[in-house]
mmCIF file of C-alpha atoms in Angstrom:
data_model
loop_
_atom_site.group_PDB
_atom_site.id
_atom_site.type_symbol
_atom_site.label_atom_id
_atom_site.label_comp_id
_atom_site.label_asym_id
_atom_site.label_seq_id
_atom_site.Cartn_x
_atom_site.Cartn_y
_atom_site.Cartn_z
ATOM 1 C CA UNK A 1 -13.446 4.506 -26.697
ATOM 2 C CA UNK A 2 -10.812 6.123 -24.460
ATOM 3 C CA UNK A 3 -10.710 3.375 -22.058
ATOM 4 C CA UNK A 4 -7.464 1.895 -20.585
ATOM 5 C CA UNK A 5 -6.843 -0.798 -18.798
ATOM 6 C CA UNK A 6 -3.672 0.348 -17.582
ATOM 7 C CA UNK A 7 -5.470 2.562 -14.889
ATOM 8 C CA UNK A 8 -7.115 -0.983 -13.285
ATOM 9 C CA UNK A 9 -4.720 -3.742 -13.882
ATOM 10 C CA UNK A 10 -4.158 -6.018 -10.904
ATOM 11 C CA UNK A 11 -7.303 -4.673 -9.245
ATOM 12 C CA UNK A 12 -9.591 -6.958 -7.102
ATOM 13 C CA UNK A 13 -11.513 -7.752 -10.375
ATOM 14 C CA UNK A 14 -8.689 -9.008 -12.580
ATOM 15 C CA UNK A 15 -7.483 -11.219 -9.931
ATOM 16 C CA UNK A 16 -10.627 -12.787 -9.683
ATOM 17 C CA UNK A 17 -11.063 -12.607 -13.400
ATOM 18 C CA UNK A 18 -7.410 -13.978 -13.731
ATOM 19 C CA UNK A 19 -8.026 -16.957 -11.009
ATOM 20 C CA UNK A 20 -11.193 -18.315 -12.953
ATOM 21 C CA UNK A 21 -9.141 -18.006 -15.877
ATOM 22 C CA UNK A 22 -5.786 -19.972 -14.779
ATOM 23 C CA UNK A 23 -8.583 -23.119 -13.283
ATOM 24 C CA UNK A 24 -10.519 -23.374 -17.067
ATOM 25 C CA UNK A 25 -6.847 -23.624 -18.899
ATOM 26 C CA UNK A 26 -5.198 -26.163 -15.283
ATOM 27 C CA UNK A 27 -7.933 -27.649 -16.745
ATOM 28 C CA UNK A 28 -8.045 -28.146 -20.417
ATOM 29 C CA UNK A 29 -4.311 -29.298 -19.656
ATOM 30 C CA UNK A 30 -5.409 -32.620 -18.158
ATOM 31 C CA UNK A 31 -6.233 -33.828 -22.063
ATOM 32 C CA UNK A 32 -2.611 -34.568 -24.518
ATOM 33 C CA UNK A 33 -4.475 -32.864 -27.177
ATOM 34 C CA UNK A 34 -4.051 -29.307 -28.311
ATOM 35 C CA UNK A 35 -6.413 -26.366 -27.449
ATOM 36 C CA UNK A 36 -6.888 -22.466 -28.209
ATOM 37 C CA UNK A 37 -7.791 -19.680 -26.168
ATOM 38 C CA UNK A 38 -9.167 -16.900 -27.801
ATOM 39 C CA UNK A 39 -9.115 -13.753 -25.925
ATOM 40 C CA UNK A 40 -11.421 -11.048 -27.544
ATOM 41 C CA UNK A 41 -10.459 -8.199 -25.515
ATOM 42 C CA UNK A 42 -6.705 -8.354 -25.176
ATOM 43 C CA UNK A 43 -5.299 -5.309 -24.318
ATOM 44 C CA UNK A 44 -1.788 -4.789 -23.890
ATOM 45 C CA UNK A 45 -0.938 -7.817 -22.111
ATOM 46 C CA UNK A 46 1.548 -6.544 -19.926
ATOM 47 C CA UNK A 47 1.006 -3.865 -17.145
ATOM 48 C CA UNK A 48 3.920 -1.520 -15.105
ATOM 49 C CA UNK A 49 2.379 -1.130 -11.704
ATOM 50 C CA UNK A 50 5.060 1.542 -11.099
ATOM 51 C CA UNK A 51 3.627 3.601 -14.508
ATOM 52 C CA UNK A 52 1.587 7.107 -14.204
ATOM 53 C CA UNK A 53 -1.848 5.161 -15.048
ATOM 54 C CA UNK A 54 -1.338 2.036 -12.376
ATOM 55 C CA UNK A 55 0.137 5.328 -9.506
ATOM 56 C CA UNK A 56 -3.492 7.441 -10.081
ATOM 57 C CA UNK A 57 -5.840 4.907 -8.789
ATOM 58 C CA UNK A 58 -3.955 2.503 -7.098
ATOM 59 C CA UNK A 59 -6.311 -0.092 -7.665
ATOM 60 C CA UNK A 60 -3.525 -3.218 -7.771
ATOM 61 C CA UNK A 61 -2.842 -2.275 -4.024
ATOM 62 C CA UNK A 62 -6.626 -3.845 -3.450
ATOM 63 C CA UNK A 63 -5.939 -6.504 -5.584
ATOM 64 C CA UNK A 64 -2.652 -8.298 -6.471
ATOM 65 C CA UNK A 65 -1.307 -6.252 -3.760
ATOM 66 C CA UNK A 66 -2.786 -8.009 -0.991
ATOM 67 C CA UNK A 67 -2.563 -11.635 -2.613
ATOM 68 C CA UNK A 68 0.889 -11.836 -4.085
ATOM 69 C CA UNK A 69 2.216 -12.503 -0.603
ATOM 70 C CA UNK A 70 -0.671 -13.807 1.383
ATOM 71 C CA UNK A 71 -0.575 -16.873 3.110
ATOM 72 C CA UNK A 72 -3.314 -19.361 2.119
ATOM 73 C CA UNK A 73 -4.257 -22.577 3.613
ATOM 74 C CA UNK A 74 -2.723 -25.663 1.392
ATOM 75 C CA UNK A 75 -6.117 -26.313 -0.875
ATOM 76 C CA UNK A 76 -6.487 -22.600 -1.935
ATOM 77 C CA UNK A 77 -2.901 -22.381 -2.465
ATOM 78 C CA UNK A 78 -3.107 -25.223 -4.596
ATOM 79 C CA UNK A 79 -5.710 -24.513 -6.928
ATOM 80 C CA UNK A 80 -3.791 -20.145 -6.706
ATOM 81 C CA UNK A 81 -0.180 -21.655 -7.659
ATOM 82 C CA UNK A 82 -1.109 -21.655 -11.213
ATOM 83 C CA UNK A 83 -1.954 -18.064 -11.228
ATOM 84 C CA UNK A 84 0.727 -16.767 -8.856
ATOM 85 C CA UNK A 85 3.392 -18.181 -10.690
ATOM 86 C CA UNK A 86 2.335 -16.342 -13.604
ATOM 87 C CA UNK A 87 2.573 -13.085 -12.043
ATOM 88 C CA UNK A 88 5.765 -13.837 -10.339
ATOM 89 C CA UNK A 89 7.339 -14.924 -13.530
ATOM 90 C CA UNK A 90 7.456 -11.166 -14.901
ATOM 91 C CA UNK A 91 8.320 -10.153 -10.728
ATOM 92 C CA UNK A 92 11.643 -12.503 -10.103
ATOM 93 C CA UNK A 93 12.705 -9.609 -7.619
ATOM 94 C CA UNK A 94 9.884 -10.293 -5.717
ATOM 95 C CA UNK A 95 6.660 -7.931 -4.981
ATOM 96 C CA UNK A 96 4.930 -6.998 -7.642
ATOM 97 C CA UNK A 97 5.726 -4.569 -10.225
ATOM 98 C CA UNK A 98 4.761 -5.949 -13.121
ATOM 99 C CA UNK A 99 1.076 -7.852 -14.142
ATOM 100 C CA UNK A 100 0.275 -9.616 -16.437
ATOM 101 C CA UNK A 101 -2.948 -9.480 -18.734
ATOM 102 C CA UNK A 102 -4.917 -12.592 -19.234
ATOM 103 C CA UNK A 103 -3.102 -13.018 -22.871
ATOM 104 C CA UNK A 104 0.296 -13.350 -20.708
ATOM 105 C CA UNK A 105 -0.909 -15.821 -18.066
ATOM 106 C CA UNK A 106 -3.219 -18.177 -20.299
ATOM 107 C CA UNK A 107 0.510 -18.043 -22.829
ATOM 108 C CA UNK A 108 2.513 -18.485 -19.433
ATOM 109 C CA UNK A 109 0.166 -22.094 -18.489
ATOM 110 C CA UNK A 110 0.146 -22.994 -22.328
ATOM 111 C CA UNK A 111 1.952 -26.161 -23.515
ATOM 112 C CA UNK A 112 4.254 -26.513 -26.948
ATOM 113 C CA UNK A 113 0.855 -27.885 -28.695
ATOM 114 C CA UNK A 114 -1.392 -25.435 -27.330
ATOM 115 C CA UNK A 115 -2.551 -21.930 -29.763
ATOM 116 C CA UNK A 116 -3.353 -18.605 -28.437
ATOM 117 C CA UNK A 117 -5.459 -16.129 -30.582
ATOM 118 C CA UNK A 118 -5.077 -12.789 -28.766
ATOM 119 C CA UNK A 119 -7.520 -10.078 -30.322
ATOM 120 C CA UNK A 120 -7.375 -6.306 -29.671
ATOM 121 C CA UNK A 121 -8.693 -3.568 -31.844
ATOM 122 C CA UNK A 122 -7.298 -0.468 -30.927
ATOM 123 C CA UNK A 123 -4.171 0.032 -32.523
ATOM 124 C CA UNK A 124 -1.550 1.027 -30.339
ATOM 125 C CA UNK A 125 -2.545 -1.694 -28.064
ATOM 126 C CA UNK A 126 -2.391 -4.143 -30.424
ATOM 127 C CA UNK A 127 0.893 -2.963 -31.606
ATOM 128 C CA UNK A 128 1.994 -3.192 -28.262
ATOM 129 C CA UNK A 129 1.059 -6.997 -28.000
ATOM 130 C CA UNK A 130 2.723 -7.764 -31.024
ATOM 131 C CA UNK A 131 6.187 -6.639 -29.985
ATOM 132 C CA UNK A 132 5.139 -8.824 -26.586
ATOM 133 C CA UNK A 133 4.468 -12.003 -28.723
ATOM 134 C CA UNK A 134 7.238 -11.318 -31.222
ATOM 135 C CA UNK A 135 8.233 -14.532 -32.321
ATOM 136 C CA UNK A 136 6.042 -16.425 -30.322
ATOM 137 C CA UNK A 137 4.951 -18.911 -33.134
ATOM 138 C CA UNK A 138 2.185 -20.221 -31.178
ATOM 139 C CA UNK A 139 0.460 -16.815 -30.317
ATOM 140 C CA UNK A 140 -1.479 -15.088 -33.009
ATOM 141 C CA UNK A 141 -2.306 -11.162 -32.610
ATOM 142 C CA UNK A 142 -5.497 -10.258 -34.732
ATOM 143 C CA UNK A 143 -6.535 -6.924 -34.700
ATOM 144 C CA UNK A 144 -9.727 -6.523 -35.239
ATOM 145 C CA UNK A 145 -13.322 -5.969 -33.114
ATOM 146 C CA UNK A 146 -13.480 -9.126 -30.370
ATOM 147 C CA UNK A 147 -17.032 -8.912 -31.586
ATOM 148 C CA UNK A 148 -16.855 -10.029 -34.522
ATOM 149 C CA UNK A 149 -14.014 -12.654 -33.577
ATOM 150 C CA UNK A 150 -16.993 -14.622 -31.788
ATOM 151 C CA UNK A 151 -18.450 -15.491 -34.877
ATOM 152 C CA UNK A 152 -15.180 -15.359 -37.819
ATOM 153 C CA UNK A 153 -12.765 -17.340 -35.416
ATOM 154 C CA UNK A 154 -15.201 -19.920 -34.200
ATOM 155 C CA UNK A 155 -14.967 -22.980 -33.936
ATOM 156 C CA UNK A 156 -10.948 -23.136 -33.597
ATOM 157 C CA UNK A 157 -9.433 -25.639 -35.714
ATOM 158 C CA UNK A 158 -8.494 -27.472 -32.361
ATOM 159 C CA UNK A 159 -11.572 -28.280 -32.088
ATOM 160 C CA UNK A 160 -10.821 -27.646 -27.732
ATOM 161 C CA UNK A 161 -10.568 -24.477 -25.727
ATOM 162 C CA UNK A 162 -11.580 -21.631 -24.275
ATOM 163 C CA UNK A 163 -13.150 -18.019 -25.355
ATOM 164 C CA UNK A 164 -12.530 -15.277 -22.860
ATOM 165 C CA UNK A 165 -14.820 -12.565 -23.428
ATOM 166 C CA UNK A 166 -14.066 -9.293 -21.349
ATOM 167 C CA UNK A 167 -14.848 -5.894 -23.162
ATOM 168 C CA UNK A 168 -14.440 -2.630 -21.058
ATOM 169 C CA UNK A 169 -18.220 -1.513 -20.405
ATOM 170 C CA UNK A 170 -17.699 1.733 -21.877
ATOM 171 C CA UNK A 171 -20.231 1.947 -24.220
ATOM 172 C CA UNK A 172 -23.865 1.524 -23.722
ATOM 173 C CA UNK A 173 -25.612 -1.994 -24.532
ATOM 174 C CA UNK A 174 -22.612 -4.167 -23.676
ATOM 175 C CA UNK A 175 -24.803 -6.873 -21.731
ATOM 176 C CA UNK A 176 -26.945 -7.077 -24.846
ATOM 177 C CA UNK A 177 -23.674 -7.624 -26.806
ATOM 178 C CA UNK A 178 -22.450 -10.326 -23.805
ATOM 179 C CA UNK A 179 -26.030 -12.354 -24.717
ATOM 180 C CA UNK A 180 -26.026 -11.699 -28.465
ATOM 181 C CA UNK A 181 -22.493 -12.655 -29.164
ATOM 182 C CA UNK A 182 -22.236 -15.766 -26.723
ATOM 183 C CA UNK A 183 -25.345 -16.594 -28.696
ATOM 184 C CA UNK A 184 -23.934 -16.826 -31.919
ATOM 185 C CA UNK A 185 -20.519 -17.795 -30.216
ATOM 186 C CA UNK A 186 -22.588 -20.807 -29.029
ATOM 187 C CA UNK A 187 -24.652 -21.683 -32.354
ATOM 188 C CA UNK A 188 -21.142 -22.407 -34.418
ATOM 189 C CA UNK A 189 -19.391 -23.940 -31.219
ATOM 190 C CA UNK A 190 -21.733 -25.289 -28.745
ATOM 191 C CA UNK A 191 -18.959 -27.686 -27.315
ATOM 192 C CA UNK A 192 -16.462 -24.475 -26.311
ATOM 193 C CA UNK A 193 -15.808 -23.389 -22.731
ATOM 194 C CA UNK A 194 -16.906 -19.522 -22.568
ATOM 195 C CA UNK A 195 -15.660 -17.116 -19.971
ATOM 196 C CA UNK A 196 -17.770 -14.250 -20.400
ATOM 197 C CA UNK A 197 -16.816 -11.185 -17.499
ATOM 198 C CA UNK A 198 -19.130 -8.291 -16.338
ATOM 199 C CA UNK A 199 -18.658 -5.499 -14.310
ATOM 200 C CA UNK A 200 -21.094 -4.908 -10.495
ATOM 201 C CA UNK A 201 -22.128 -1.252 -10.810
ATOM 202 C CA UNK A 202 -26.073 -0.952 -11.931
ATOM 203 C CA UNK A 203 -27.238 -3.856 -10.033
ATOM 204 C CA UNK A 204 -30.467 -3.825 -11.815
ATOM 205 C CA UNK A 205 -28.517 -4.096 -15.063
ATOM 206 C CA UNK A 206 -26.350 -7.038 -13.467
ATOM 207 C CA UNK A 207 -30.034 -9.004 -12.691
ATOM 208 C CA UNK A 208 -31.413 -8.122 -15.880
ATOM 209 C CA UNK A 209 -28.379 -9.465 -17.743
ATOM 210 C CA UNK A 210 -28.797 -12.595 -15.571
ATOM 211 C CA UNK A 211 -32.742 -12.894 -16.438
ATOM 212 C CA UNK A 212 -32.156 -12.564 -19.856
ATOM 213 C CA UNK A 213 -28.909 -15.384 -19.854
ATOM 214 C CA UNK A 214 -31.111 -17.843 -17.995
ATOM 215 C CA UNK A 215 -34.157 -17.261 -21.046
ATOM 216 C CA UNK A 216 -31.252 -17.724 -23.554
ATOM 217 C CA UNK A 217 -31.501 -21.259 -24.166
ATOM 218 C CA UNK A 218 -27.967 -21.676 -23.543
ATOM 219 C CA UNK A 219 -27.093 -24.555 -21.425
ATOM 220 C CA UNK A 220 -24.645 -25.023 -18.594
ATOM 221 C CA UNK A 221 -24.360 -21.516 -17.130
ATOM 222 C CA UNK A 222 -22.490 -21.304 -14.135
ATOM 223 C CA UNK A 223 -22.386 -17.828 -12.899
ATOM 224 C CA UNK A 224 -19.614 -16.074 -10.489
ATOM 225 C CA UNK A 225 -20.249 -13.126 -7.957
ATOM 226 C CA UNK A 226 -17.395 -11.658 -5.981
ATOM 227 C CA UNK A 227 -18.919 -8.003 -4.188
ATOM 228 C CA UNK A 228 -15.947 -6.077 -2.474
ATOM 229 C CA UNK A 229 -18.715 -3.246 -0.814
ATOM 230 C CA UNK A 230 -22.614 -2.890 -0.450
ATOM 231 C CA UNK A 231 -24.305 -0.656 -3.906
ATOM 232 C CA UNK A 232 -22.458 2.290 -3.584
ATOM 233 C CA UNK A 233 -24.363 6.015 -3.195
ATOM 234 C CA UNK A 234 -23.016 6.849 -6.663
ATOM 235 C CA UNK A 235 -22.104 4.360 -9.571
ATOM 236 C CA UNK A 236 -18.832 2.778 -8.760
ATOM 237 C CA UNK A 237 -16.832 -0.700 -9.233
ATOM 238 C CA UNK A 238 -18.661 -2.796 -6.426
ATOM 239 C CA UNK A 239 -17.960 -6.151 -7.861
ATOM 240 C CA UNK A 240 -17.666 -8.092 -10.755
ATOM 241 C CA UNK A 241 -19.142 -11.519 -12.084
ATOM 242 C CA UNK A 242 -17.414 -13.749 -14.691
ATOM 243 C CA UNK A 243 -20.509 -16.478 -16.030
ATOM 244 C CA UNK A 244 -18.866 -19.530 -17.391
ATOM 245 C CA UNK A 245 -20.645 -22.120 -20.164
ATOM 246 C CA UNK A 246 -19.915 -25.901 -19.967
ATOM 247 C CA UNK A 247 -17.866 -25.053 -17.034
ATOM 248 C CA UNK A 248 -15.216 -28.328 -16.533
ATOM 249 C CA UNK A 249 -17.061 -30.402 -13.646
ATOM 250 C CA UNK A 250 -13.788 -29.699 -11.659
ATOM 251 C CA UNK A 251 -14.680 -25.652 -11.463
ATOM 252 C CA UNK A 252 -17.694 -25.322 -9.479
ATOM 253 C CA UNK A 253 -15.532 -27.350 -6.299
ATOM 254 C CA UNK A 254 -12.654 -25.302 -6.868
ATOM 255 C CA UNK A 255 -14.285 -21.891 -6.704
ATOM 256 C CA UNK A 256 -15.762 -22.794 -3.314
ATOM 257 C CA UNK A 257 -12.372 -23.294 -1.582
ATOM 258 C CA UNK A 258 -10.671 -20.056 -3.976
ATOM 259 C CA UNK A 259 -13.843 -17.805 -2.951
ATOM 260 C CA UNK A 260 -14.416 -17.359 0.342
ATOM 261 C CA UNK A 261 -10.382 -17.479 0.674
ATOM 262 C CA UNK A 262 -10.569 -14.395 -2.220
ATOM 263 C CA UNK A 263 -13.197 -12.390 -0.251
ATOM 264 C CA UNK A 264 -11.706 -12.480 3.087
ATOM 265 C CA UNK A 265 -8.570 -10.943 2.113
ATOM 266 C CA UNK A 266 -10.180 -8.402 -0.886
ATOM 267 C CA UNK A 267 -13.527 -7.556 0.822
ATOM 268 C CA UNK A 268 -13.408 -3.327 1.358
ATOM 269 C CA UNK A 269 -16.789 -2.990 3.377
ATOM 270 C CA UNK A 270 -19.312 -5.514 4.923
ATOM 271 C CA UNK A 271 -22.015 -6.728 4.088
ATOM 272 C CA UNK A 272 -20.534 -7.782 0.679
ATOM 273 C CA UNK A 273 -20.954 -11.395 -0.449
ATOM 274 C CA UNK A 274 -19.443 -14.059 -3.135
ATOM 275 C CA UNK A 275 -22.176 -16.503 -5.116
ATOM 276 C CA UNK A 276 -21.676 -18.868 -7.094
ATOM 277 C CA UNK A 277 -24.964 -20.071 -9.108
ATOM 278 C CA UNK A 278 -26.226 -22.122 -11.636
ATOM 279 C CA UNK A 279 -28.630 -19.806 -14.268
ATOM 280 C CA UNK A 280 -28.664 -23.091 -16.248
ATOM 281 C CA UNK A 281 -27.311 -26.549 -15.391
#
C-alpha cells in the first residue's frame, strides 16, 4: 500500500476519531489499576502540518484548524480538554503546527502504570515511531500486520484497555476484515473496549458493514456517525464512523454534548447529519 497518513492528519475525521479516543482512555483512568491500549494501525505518530504532504490537501485546516481555538460552551469543553491538551502539548507556541497521532495522545493521557502497544507494519513508519518512543519504557513498537495483532496480542496481560482499530481503506475487503478481526478480537477478549473506525464514502458499503455488525453476535455495539457533506457526485471523504464495543456507560452522554458541538463548527455542506446508534445494546 502507498497510503500516507501524512496527507490527512488533523482532518475533520481524526479529530473526531481522536475525541472518541481521548473519552474511552478519561475513562479507563477512573480505575487505580493498569491498562493497555493497543493501536493496530499506528502510523508515524507525529504529523508536521507545515510538511509538503499536510500543504497539498490542506485537510487539517477543516479539522484541527477550526477547533484548536474555538470557543465551546463549558460541558463540551470539558469532556474536549483532554484532547486539546494533547495537541497543544507538541504546539506550546500556540496554533497548530504539529498533530499528534492517536499513539501520541492515548501516551500523552497515560499514567506511570498504564502500557501502550503501538503496531505499524510498514517499515519506515515504524522506524519513525521508534525514534518517537525511544526510551519510553512503557510504550512498545511492534512491527508487524495490526491484523494479526488482534488475535497474537490479545488479551493484554492487564487484563483492562482498549484496542483501536483504524486501517487506511486502501485495499479492497477492509469491512470484512473490521467484522472478521473484531470477531476473533472478541472470542479471546470479550471483556475489552474496541474502537473500530471506518471511512463514509460508498454508503451502501457503510450500511452493509452495519447489517452485517448487528448479525455478528457481538454485543454492546454503539455506533458513531459524523457526515461533513451530502453523498458526493464522485467517491470522496463524506464522513466517517468509529463503532465502539462495551462502550463505558459514561460515552454514549458524552458524545451527545461533543457531537452536535463537533458538527456545527466542521460541517462543509447541509444537509449532513451526526448519529449516534445502538446496532447492539
Amino acid at each position: 500500500m502507498n497510503y500516507r497518513h501524512a496527507y490527512h492528519a488533523g482532518n475533520f475525521a481524526d479529530v473526531v476519531k481522536h475525541v472518541v479516543l481521548s473519552r474511552l482512555v478519561e475513562y479507563l483512568k477512573q480505575k487505580d489499576k493498569a491498562f493497555r491500549v493497543i493501536d493496530t494501525h499506528a502510523g508515524i505518530g507525529r504529523y508536521d502540518l507545515s510538511a509538503t504532504e499536510a500543504q497539498k490537501t490542506g485537510e487539517w485546516q477543516g479539522g484541527i484548524g477550526r477547533l484548536v481555538d474555538a470557543a465551546f460552551d463549558a460541558p463540551a469543553a470539558a469532556l474536549l480538554a483532554p484532547y486539546l491538551e494533547a495537541v497543544r502539548s507538541l504546539n506550546p507556541g500556540g496554533g497548530v503546527k504539529k498533530y499528534p497521532g492517536s499513539p501520541l495522545i492515548a501516551r500523552h493521557l497515560m499514567r506511570k502504570q498504564d502500557r501502550l502497544s503501538a503496531i505499524e507494519l510498514h517499515r519506515q513508519d515504524a522506524a519513525k515511531l521508534r525514534a518517537l518512543f525511544a526510551g519510553d519504557f512503557q510504550t512498545r513498537v511492534i512491527e508487524i500486520d495490526g491484523w494479526l495483532a488482534l488475535g497474537a496480542h490479545l488479551p493484554p496481560k492487564e487484563r483492562r484497555g482498549l484496542v483501536l482499530v483504524d486501517p487506511p481503506f486502501e485495499e479492497k475487503g477492509e469491512f470484512d476484515r473490521l467484522v472478521d478481526g473484531l470477531r476473533k478480537a472478541h472470542k479471546r477478549w470479550p471483556g475489552g473496549v474496541y474502537a473500530l473506525w471506518y471511512p463514509v464514502k460508498d454508503r451502501k458499503a457503510v450500511a452493509a458493514f452495519r447489517k452485517v455488525l448487528v448479525q455478528s453476535g457481538v454485543p454492546k455495539l454503539l455506533d458513531i456517525g459524523f457526515e461533513i457533506r451530502p453523498p458526493s457526485a464522485e467517491p470522496s471523504l463524506d464522513g466517517s464512523g468509529m463503532v465502539v464495543v462495551n462502550p463505558p456507560f459514561t460515552l454514549e452522554g458524552e458524545l451527545r454534548t461533543l457531537l452536535p458541538a463537533l458538527h456545527k463548527l466542521l460541517v462543509v455542506e447541509k444537509p449532513a447529519h451526526w448519529t449516534l446508534e445502538w446496532l447492539a445494546a
